[in-house]
mmCIF file of C-alpha atoms in Angstrom:
data_model
loop_
_atom_site.group_PDB
_atom_site.id
_atom_site.type_symbol
_atom_site.label_atom_id
_atom_site.label_comp_id
_atom_site.label_asym_id
_atom_site.label_seq_id
_atom_site.Cartn_x
_atom_site.Cartn_y
_atom_site.Cartn_z
ATOM 1 C CA MET A 797 -149.338 160.352 297.924
ATOM 2 C CA ASN A 798 -149.279 163.238 295.439
ATOM 3 C CA THR A 799 -151.616 165.992 296.580
ATOM 4 C CA THR A 800 -150.935 168.402 293.660
ATOM 5 C CA PRO A 801 -154.234 169.239 291.933
ATOM 6 C CA ARG A 802 -154.667 167.614 288.526
ATOM 7 C CA ASN A 803 -155.262 170.894 286.763
ATOM 8 C CA ALA A 804 -152.019 172.355 288.166
ATOM 9 C CA ARG A 805 -149.981 169.361 286.994
ATOM 10 C CA ARG A 806 -151.366 169.670 283.469
ATOM 11 C CA ALA A 807 -150.685 173.387 283.310
ATOM 12 C CA ALA A 808 -147.030 172.754 284.231
ATOM 13 C CA ASP A 809 -146.493 170.590 281.125
ATOM 14 C CA PRO A 810 -144.351 172.731 278.733
ATOM 15 C CA ALA A 811 -145.651 171.140 275.524
ATOM 16 C CA GLU A 812 -149.212 171.778 276.555
ATOM 17 C CA ILE A 813 -148.387 175.352 277.567
ATOM 18 C CA LEU A 814 -146.951 175.957 274.023
ATOM 19 C CA GLU A 815 -150.078 174.477 272.457
ATOM 20 C CA VAL A 816 -152.317 176.673 274.548
ATOM 21 C CA GLU A 817 -150.348 179.829 273.760
ATOM 22 C CA VAL A 818 -150.264 179.131 270.039
ATOM 23 C CA ALA A 819 -153.918 178.197 269.969
ATOM 24 C CA THR A 820 -155.066 181.131 272.028
ATOM 25 C CA ALA A 821 -152.793 183.825 270.614
ATOM 26 C CA SER A 822 -154.898 186.841 269.825
ATOM 27 C CA PRO A 823 -155.077 188.346 266.303
ATOM 28 C CA ALA A 824 -153.478 191.521 267.671
ATOM 29 C CA ARG A 825 -150.356 189.632 268.814
ATOM 30 C CA ARG A 826 -150.032 187.841 265.487
ATOM 31 C CA ALA A 827 -150.300 191.168 263.671
ATOM 32 C CA SER A 828 -147.678 192.638 265.982
ATOM 33 C CA ARG A 829 -145.239 189.838 265.200
ATOM 34 C CA THR A 830 -145.860 190.217 261.462
ATOM 35 C CA LEU A 831 -145.335 193.967 261.723
ATOM 36 C CA GLY A 832 -142.070 193.481 263.588
ATOM 37 C CA PHE A 833 -140.809 191.105 260.919
ATOM 38 C CA SER A 834 -141.749 193.557 258.154
ATOM 39 C CA ARG A 835 -140.022 196.414 259.964
ATOM 40 C CA ARG A 836 -136.841 194.377 260.096
ATOM 41 C CA ILE A 837 -136.962 193.753 256.337
ATOM 42 C CA VAL A 838 -137.521 197.478 255.692
ATOM 43 C CA ALA A 839 -134.647 198.357 258.036
ATOM 44 C CA MET A 840 -132.318 195.933 256.277
ATOM 45 C CA THR A 841 -133.282 197.352 252.853
ATOM 46 C CA VAL A 842 -132.854 200.959 253.947
ATOM 47 C CA ALA A 843 -129.519 200.180 255.575
ATOM 48 C CA GLY A 844 -128.250 198.566 252.384
ATOM 49 C CA ALA A 845 -129.364 201.527 250.265
ATOM 50 C CA VAL A 846 -127.783 204.043 252.640
ATOM 51 C CA SER A 847 -124.515 202.089 252.644
ATOM 52 C CA ALA A 848 -124.415 201.963 248.845
ATOM 53 C CA THR A 849 -125.165 205.679 248.636
ATOM 54 C CA GLY A 850 -122.383 206.315 251.106
ATOM 55 C CA VAL A 851 -119.849 204.402 249.040
ATOM 56 C CA PHE A 852 -120.723 206.425 245.924
ATOM 57 C CA ALA A 853 -120.599 209.646 247.937
ATOM 58 C CA PHE A 854 -117.191 208.596 249.213
ATOM 59 C CA ALA A 855 -115.926 207.963 245.695
ATOM 60 C CA PHE A 856 -117.245 211.371 244.570
ATOM 61 C CA THR A 857 -115.786 213.354 247.466
ATOM 62 C CA ALA A 858 -112.482 211.499 247.164
ATOM 63 C CA ARG A 859 -111.920 212.587 243.536
ATOM 64 C CA GLY A 860 -108.821 214.747 243.331
ATOM 65 C CA SER A 861 -108.016 214.288 247.066
ATOM 66 C CA ASP A 862 -104.741 213.011 248.505
ATOM 67 C CA LEU A 863 -104.826 209.343 249.494
ATOM 68 C CA SER A 864 -103.939 210.324 253.049
ATOM 69 C CA ASP A 865 -107.306 212.091 253.285
ATOM 70 C CA LEU A 866 -109.395 209.138 252.130
ATOM 71 C CA SER A 867 -110.086 207.688 255.565
ATOM 72 C CA GLU A 868 -111.616 210.966 256.734
ATOM 73 C CA ALA A 869 -113.605 211.216 253.489
ATOM 74 C CA ALA A 870 -114.916 207.706 254.015
ATOM 75 C CA SER A 871 -116.065 208.513 257.549
ATOM 76 C CA ALA A 872 -117.881 211.595 256.336
ATOM 77 C CA ALA A 873 -119.474 209.856 253.368
ATOM 78 C CA ILE A 874 -120.728 206.678 255.141
ATOM 79 C CA PRO A 875 -122.646 207.300 258.401
ATOM 80 C CA ALA A 876 -121.716 205.030 261.300
ATOM 81 C CA ALA A 877 -125.357 204.068 261.890
ATOM 82 C CA ALA A 878 -125.726 202.897 258.310
ATOM 83 C CA MET A 879 -122.560 200.828 258.527
ATOM 84 C CA SER A 880 -123.749 199.245 261.751
ATOM 85 C CA ALA A 881 -127.159 198.383 260.328
ATOM 86 C CA ALA A 882 -125.575 196.878 257.235
ATOM 87 C CA ALA A 883 -123.275 194.777 259.413
ATOM 88 C CA GLU A 884 -126.234 193.316 261.335
ATOM 89 C CA SER A 885 -128.225 192.489 258.215
ATOM 90 C CA PHE A 886 -125.400 191.115 256.047
ATOM 91 C CA GLU A 887 -122.919 189.651 258.503
ATOM 92 C CA ASP A 888 -121.718 186.973 256.110
ATOM 93 C CA ARG A 889 -120.453 189.350 253.350
ATOM 94 C CA THR A 890 -120.435 192.971 254.588
ATOM 95 C CA GLU A 891 -116.668 193.026 255.137
ATOM 96 C CA GLU A 892 -115.924 191.601 251.702
ATOM 97 C CA VAL A 893 -118.327 193.988 249.936
ATOM 98 C CA SER A 894 -117.030 197.012 251.859
ATOM 99 C CA ARG A 895 -113.404 196.202 251.095
ATOM 100 C CA SER A 896 -114.190 195.645 247.420
ATOM 101 C CA ALA A 897 -116.040 198.964 247.180
ATOM 102 C CA VAL A 898 -113.261 200.881 248.946
ATOM 103 C CA ARG A 899 -110.618 199.176 246.810
ATOM 104 C CA SER A 900 -112.500 200.123 243.634
ATOM 105 C CA ALA A 901 -112.951 203.694 244.867
ATOM 106 C CA LEU A 902 -109.237 204.001 245.692
ATOM 107 C CA THR A 903 -108.278 202.718 242.227
ATOM 108 C CA ASP A 904 -110.569 205.263 240.563
ATOM 109 C CA VAL A 905 -109.194 208.061 242.739
ATOM 110 C CA VAL A 906 -105.554 207.199 241.978
ATOM 111 C CA ALA A 907 -106.185 206.920 238.215
ATOM 112 C CA ASP A 908 -108.164 210.156 238.148
ATOM 113 C CA LYS A 909 -105.533 211.964 240.198
ATOM 114 C CA ALA A 910 -102.735 210.814 237.866
ATOM 115 C CA ALA A 911 -104.684 211.920 234.776
ATOM 116 C CA LYS A 912 -105.392 215.334 236.318
ATOM 117 C CA GLU A 913 -101.733 215.775 237.247
ATOM 118 C CA ARG A 914 -100.613 214.998 233.674
ATOM 119 C CA GLN A 915 -103.162 217.421 232.235
ATOM 120 C CA ALA A 916 -102.170 220.075 234.763
ATOM 121 C CA GLN A 917 -98.503 219.734 233.757
ATOM 122 C CA GLN A 918 -99.367 220.115 230.059
ATOM 123 C CA ASP A 919 -101.622 223.086 230.752
ATOM 124 C CA ALA A 920 -98.935 224.682 232.924
ATOM 125 C CA SER A 921 -96.334 224.347 230.157
ATOM 126 C CA ALA A 922 -98.639 225.886 227.547
ATOM 127 C CA GLU A 923 -99.756 228.622 229.928
ATOM 128 C CA SER A 924 -96.167 229.399 230.869
ATOM 129 C CA ALA A 925 -95.142 229.784 227.212
ATOM 130 C CA THR A 926 -98.182 231.933 226.505
ATOM 131 C CA GLN A 927 -97.579 234.081 229.576
ATOM 132 C CA VAL A 928 -93.963 234.706 228.567
ATOM 133 C CA GLN A 929 -95.108 235.953 225.176
ATOM 134 C CA ALA A 930 -97.937 238.049 226.626
ATOM 135 C CA GLU A 931 -95.607 239.759 229.094
ATOM 136 C CA LEU A 932 -93.199 240.921 226.417
ATOM 137 C CA SER A 933 -93.226 244.682 226.098
ATOM 138 C CA ALA A 934 -94.266 246.305 222.842
ATOM 139 C CA GLU A 935 -90.662 247.423 222.330
ATOM 140 C CA GLU A 936 -89.385 243.878 222.825
ATOM 141 C CA ARG A 937 -91.942 242.425 220.409
ATOM 142 C CA ASP A 938 -90.971 244.990 217.789
ATOM 143 C CA ARG A 939 -87.281 244.206 218.301
ATOM 144 C CA LEU A 940 -87.855 240.455 217.882
ATOM 145 C CA MET A 941 -89.970 240.989 214.773
ATOM 146 C CA ASP A 942 -87.332 243.308 213.254
ATOM 147 C CA GLU A 943 -84.752 240.542 213.802
ATOM 148 C CA ASP A 944 -87.071 238.078 212.060
ATOM 149 C CA MET A 945 -87.475 240.453 209.114
ATOM 150 C CA VAL A 946 -83.695 240.434 208.668
ATOM 151 C CA LEU A 947 -83.849 236.622 208.392
ATOM 152 C CA VAL A 948 -86.774 236.834 205.948
ATOM 153 C CA ALA A 949 -84.892 239.347 203.793
ATOM 154 C CA ALA A 950 -81.877 237.038 203.687
ATOM 155 C CA GLN A 951 -84.155 234.206 202.573
ATOM 156 C CA SER A 952 -86.050 236.238 199.977
ATOM 157 C CA GLU A 953 -83.835 235.313 196.988
ATOM 158 C CA LYS A 954 -84.216 231.615 197.745
ATOM 159 C CA LEU A 955 -88.004 231.934 198.016
ATOM 160 C CA LYS A 956 -88.102 233.992 194.812
ATOM 161 C CA LYS A 957 -86.366 231.211 192.870
ATOM 162 C CA GLU A 958 -88.687 228.611 194.372
ATOM 163 C CA ALA A 959 -91.690 230.753 193.444
ATOM 164 C CA GLU A 960 -90.443 231.036 189.846
ATOM 165 C CA GLU A 961 -90.042 227.259 189.638
ATOM 166 C CA ALA A 962 -93.525 226.792 191.105
ATOM 167 C CA ALA A 963 -94.925 229.191 188.500
ATOM 168 C CA ARG A 964 -93.229 227.176 185.737
ATOM 169 C CA LEU A 965 -94.738 223.931 187.033
ATOM 170 C CA LEU A 966 -98.170 225.505 187.309
ATOM 171 C CA GLU A 967 -97.948 226.740 183.707
ATOM 172 C CA GLU A 968 -96.807 223.340 182.428
ATOM 173 C CA ALA A 969 -99.690 221.688 184.262
ATOM 174 C CA ARG A 970 -102.156 224.146 182.712
ATOM 175 C CA LYS A 971 -100.849 223.504 179.186
ATOM 176 C CA ALA A 972 -100.837 219.719 179.671
ATOM 177 C CA ALA A 973 -104.418 219.788 180.900
ATOM 178 C CA GLU A 974 -105.533 221.949 177.951
ATOM 179 C CA GLU A 975 -103.827 219.667 175.418
ATOM 180 C CA ALA A 976 -105.408 216.598 176.977
ATOM 181 C CA ARG A 977 -108.853 218.185 176.801
ATOM 182 C CA ALA A 978 -108.324 219.197 173.162
ATOM 183 C CA LEU A 979 -107.378 215.630 172.237
ATOM 184 C CA GLY A 980 -110.175 214.138 174.324
ATOM 185 C CA ILE A 981 -107.753 212.043 176.384
ATOM 186 C CA GLU A 982 -106.870 211.769 180.037
ATOM 187 C CA VAL A 983 -103.957 213.774 181.337
ATOM 188 C CA GLY A 984 -100.782 211.712 181.478
ATOM 189 C CA ASP A 985 -97.337 212.187 182.959
ATOM 190 C CA ILE A 986 -95.059 214.772 181.371
ATOM 191 C CA GLU A 987 -91.371 215.383 181.878
ATOM 192 C CA SER A 988 -91.663 217.495 185.009
ATOM 193 C CA LEU A 989 -95.021 216.414 186.415
ATOM 194 C CA SER A 990 -97.059 213.298 187.062
ATOM 195 C CA ALA A 991 -100.744 213.083 186.178
ATOM 196 C CA LYS A 992 -101.482 213.524 189.902
ATOM 197 C CA ASP A 993 -99.376 216.690 190.038
ATOM 198 C CA ILE A 994 -101.175 218.092 187.008
ATOM 199 C CA ALA A 995 -104.557 217.302 188.576
ATOM 200 C CA ASN A 996 -103.469 219.005 191.795
ATOM 201 C CA LEU A 997 -102.157 222.138 190.121
ATOM 202 C CA THR A 998 -105.148 222.629 187.824
ATOM 203 C CA ASN A 999 -107.677 222.239 190.606
ATOM 204 C CA LYS A 1000 -109.600 225.513 190.872
ATOM 205 C CA ALA A 1001 -111.442 224.827 194.128
ATOM 206 C CA GLY A 1002 -110.941 226.611 197.417
ATOM 207 C CA SER A 1003 -111.060 225.409 201.014
ATOM 208 C CA MET A 1004 -111.147 226.736 204.538
ATOM 209 C CA PRO A 1005 -107.747 226.108 206.161
ATOM 210 C CA ILE A 1006 -109.596 224.607 209.161
ATOM 211 C CA LYS A 1007 -112.877 222.838 208.562
ATOM 212 C CA SER A 1008 -114.207 222.012 212.039
ATOM 213 C CA ASN A 1009 -113.693 222.398 215.786
ATOM 214 C CA TYR A 1010 -112.396 225.967 215.559
ATOM 215 C CA ARG A 1011 -113.285 229.499 216.619
ATOM 216 C CA VAL A 1012 -112.548 232.564 214.493
ATOM 217 C CA GLY A 1013 -110.015 234.703 216.354
ATOM 218 C CA ALA A 1014 -108.197 237.983 215.701
ATOM 219 C CA GLY A 1015 -108.581 239.327 212.179
ATOM 220 C CA PHE A 1016 -106.261 241.065 209.775
ATOM 221 C CA GLY A 1017 -105.250 244.600 210.806
ATOM 222 C CA LYS A 1018 -106.438 244.310 214.399
ATOM 223 C CA ARG A 1019 -104.461 246.255 217.004
ATOM 224 C CA GLY A 1020 -103.453 244.585 220.257
ATOM 225 C CA LYS A 1021 -100.682 242.478 221.751
ATOM 226 C CA TRP A 1022 -99.090 241.817 218.341
ATOM 227 C CA SER A 1023 -96.117 243.697 216.969
ATOM 228 C CA ARG A 1024 -97.607 246.843 215.339
ATOM 229 C CA TYR A 1025 -100.797 245.102 214.049
ATOM 230 C CA HIS A 1026 -102.196 241.651 213.320
ATOM 231 C CA THR A 1027 -100.975 240.461 209.917
ATOM 232 C CA GLY A 1028 -103.318 237.525 209.273
ATOM 233 C CA GLN A 1029 -106.447 235.677 210.399
ATOM 234 C CA ASP A 1030 -106.411 233.499 213.522
ATOM 235 C CA PHE A 1031 -108.403 230.296 213.970
ATOM 236 C CA SER A 1032 -108.322 229.075 217.569
ATOM 237 C CA ALA A 1033 -108.431 225.273 217.739
ATOM 238 C CA PRO A 1034 -107.044 222.430 219.886
ATOM 239 C CA THR A 1035 -103.506 221.269 219.208
ATOM 240 C CA GLY A 1036 -103.572 218.517 216.593
ATOM 241 C CA THR A 1037 -106.558 219.890 214.659
ATOM 242 C CA PRO A 1038 -105.996 219.227 210.900
ATOM 243 C CA ILE A 1039 -104.986 222.136 208.636
ATOM 244 C CA TYR A 1040 -105.757 222.097 204.897
ATOM 245 C CA ALA A 1041 -104.427 223.892 201.816
ATOM 246 C CA ALA A 1042 -106.664 226.835 200.936
ATOM 247 C CA ALA A 1043 -106.008 226.338 197.195
ATOM 248 C CA SER A 1044 -103.907 224.239 194.803
ATOM 249 C CA GLY A 1045 -100.221 225.026 194.456
ATOM 250 C CA VAL A 1046 -96.613 224.086 195.181
ATOM 251 C CA VAL A 1047 -95.114 223.946 198.677
ATOM 252 C CA LEU A 1048 -92.221 226.404 199.139
ATOM 253 C CA SER A 1049 -89.609 226.510 201.913
ATOM 254 C CA PRO A 1050 -91.046 227.637 205.257
ATOM 255 C CA THR A 1051 -90.362 231.210 206.287
ATOM 256 C CA ALA A 1052 -87.189 231.727 208.315
ATOM 257 C CA GLY A 1053 -88.947 234.128 210.688
ATOM 258 C CA GLY A 1054 -88.947 232.628 214.169
ATOM 259 C CA TRP A 1055 -92.315 234.200 214.967
ATOM 260 C CA ALA A 1056 -94.095 231.610 212.748
ATOM 261 C CA GLY A 1057 -92.702 228.496 214.440
ATOM 262 C CA VAL A 1058 -93.399 225.348 212.408
ATOM 263 C CA ASN A 1059 -95.006 226.654 209.204
ATOM 264 C CA VAL A 1060 -95.979 225.822 205.625
ATOM 265 C CA VAL A 1061 -95.901 228.191 202.628
ATOM 266 C CA ILE A 1062 -97.808 227.400 199.411
ATOM 267 C CA GLN A 1063 -97.447 229.182 196.038
ATOM 268 C CA HIS A 1064 -100.790 229.319 194.171
ATOM 269 C CA ARG A 1065 -102.017 229.552 190.563
ATOM 270 C CA ASN A 1066 -102.544 233.316 190.745
ATOM 271 C CA GLY A 1067 -98.921 233.887 191.780
ATOM 272 C CA GLY A 1068 -99.787 234.676 195.387
ATOM 273 C CA ALA A 1069 -98.909 232.550 198.422
ATOM 274 C CA THR A 1070 -100.457 231.507 201.722
ATOM 275 C CA LEU A 1071 -98.623 230.930 204.998
ATOM 276 C CA TYR A 1072 -99.845 228.641 207.809
ATOM 277 C CA ALA A 1073 -98.038 229.397 211.104
ATOM 278 C CA HIS A 1074 -97.617 227.944 214.617
ATOM 279 C CA MET A 1075 -98.182 224.309 213.556
ATOM 280 C CA SER A 1076 -97.395 221.394 215.848
ATOM 281 C CA ARG A 1077 -96.114 219.463 212.799
ATOM 282 C CA LYS A 1078 -96.243 219.440 208.989
ATOM 283 C CA ALA A 1079 -97.668 216.810 206.629
ATOM 284 C CA VAL A 1080 -96.047 218.073 203.380
ATOM 285 C CA LYS A 1081 -92.536 218.878 202.150
ATOM 286 C CA THR A 1082 -90.923 221.552 199.981
ATOM 287 C CA GLY A 1083 -91.518 221.041 196.245
ATOM 288 C CA GLN A 1084 -94.639 218.929 196.722
ATOM 289 C CA THR A 1085 -97.819 219.760 194.782
ATOM 290 C CA VAL A 1086 -101.077 220.039 196.717
ATOM 291 C CA LYS A 1087 -104.743 220.584 195.885
ATOM 292 C CA ALA A 1088 -107.365 222.594 197.734
ATOM 293 C CA GLY A 1089 -108.523 220.843 200.879
ATOM 294 C CA GLN A 1090 -105.454 218.590 201.133
ATOM 295 C CA LEU A 1091 -104.033 217.946 204.612
ATOM 296 C CA ILE A 1092 -100.815 219.924 205.108
ATOM 297 C CA GLY A 1093 -100.291 219.912 208.892
ATOM 298 C CA TYR A 1094 -101.760 220.254 212.365
ATOM 299 C CA VAL A 1095 -102.572 223.128 214.715
ATOM 300 C CA GLY A 1096 -99.993 223.883 217.384
ATOM 301 C CA ASN A 1097 -98.522 226.607 219.587
ATOM 302 C CA THR A 1098 -94.988 226.978 218.188
ATOM 303 C CA GLY A 1099 -93.111 230.235 217.559
ATOM 304 C CA ARG A 1100 -94.294 233.437 219.211
ATOM 305 C CA SER A 1101 -97.819 232.270 219.823
ATOM 306 C CA PHE A 1102 -100.404 233.221 222.466
ATOM 307 C CA GLY A 1103 -102.108 229.812 222.584
ATOM 308 C CA SER A 1104 -102.994 226.890 220.347
ATOM 309 C CA HIS A 1105 -104.227 228.255 216.983
ATOM 310 C CA LEU A 1106 -103.581 228.620 213.259
ATOM 311 C CA HIS A 1107 -102.297 232.003 212.072
ATOM 312 C CA PHE A 1108 -103.210 232.201 208.370
ATOM 313 C CA GLU A 1109 -101.663 234.795 206.016
ATOM 314 C CA TYR A 1110 -101.893 235.703 202.330
ATOM 315 C CA TYR A 1111 -99.164 237.315 200.184
ATOM 316 C CA LYS A 1112 -99.932 238.876 196.799
ATOM 317 C CA PRO A 1113 -97.684 238.180 193.775
ATOM 318 C CA GLY A 1114 -94.311 239.927 194.104
ATOM 319 C CA THR A 1115 -94.211 239.880 197.921
ATOM 320 C CA THR A 1116 -92.111 237.583 200.097
ATOM 321 C CA PRO A 1117 -93.977 235.079 202.294
ATOM 322 C CA GLY A 1118 -93.032 235.767 205.903
ATOM 323 C CA ASP A 1119 -92.443 239.489 205.331
ATOM 324 C CA VAL A 1120 -95.451 240.112 207.558
ATOM 325 C CA TYR A 1121 -96.008 243.807 206.834
ATOM 326 C CA SER A 1122 -96.440 243.075 203.126
ATOM 327 C CA ALA A 1123 -99.237 240.556 203.818
ATOM 328 C CA SER A 1124 -102.841 241.163 202.693
ATOM 329 C CA ASN A 1125 -106.190 240.166 204.161
ATOM 330 C CA PRO A 1126 -106.374 236.360 203.749
ATOM 331 C CA MET A 1127 -110.167 236.311 204.054
ATOM 332 C CA ALA A 1128 -110.435 238.389 200.878
ATOM 333 C CA PHE A 1129 -108.345 235.732 199.127
ATOM 334 C CA LEU A 1130 -110.658 232.969 200.408
ATOM 335 C CA ARG A 1131 -113.698 234.903 199.194
ATOM 336 C CA SER A 1132 -112.133 235.173 195.729
ATOM 337 C CA LEU A 1133 -112.111 231.358 195.720
ATOM 338 C CA GLY A 1134 -115.771 231.210 196.688
ATOM 339 C CA VAL A 1135 -114.949 230.236 200.286
ATOM 340 C CA SER A 1136 -116.473 231.888 203.337
ATOM 341 C CA LYS A 1137 -116.064 231.107 207.019
#
């Protein structure tokens, strides 16, 4: 015979115990459970945000670092507690996301490092060339310039003949244009010149040799690291910056002086000439006609140059382009054309 009290047997029934506990749970306990659930959501959210921030911090601190140092950078950038919390909350994809983020960061680091190395090599080459020139003694610079002047003197007869031919073409263009105006017709080709050549040579406009992205540098007559004194006007600009003809004219042979590097010389309507030195490359050839503002080349750092820039010179009629100590202030020539910097 079972002597266990009825009430005791009923209390031992698990299903009924669950019903009683659910039914009699106090509001405070329900609130506590809700609060615990909310805290877990907040913890998961915070952990995810901290992990993401860590990945970005890792990518930032890794920029420019050796790949062998990346593991230490990752440990410093992503706290262990944050990684652990993220692992608990996102067990199904944490490993995949982490690997993807690290892989992406490594790719960015390698690409950035390669780009910086290439730029550093280019900068080092330019700086080395500039440093060599800057370290030359005044006596050595004078000696090199005197040697260049010997080359310029040997070339002077050739340039004189080219200048005379340019003057003839300029005069023919002027006459052809005047005749066309008198007859009320458009200028046509003549024996020596095309209509385009005539239009170029009769253009009376003026132009800055560099129109944008430049800084005005050393001026004419300035004393400093140059041989004796500065013989033109400098315009500092990045390599590859376009250079334009200051006025219409005919392209002569470049000066033989090694100081000028790659250069262009243009004979103008007034009989004077301009010289554009230290170019990276030219866009015109000897004998070609040009008008004011026409592209003739690009800024460089060739010859005896102290950095990427255009060295611009002006030579009055009767002087030899490249004979630097017979040059005049080129800014005065630009002003005579109505051009100012």
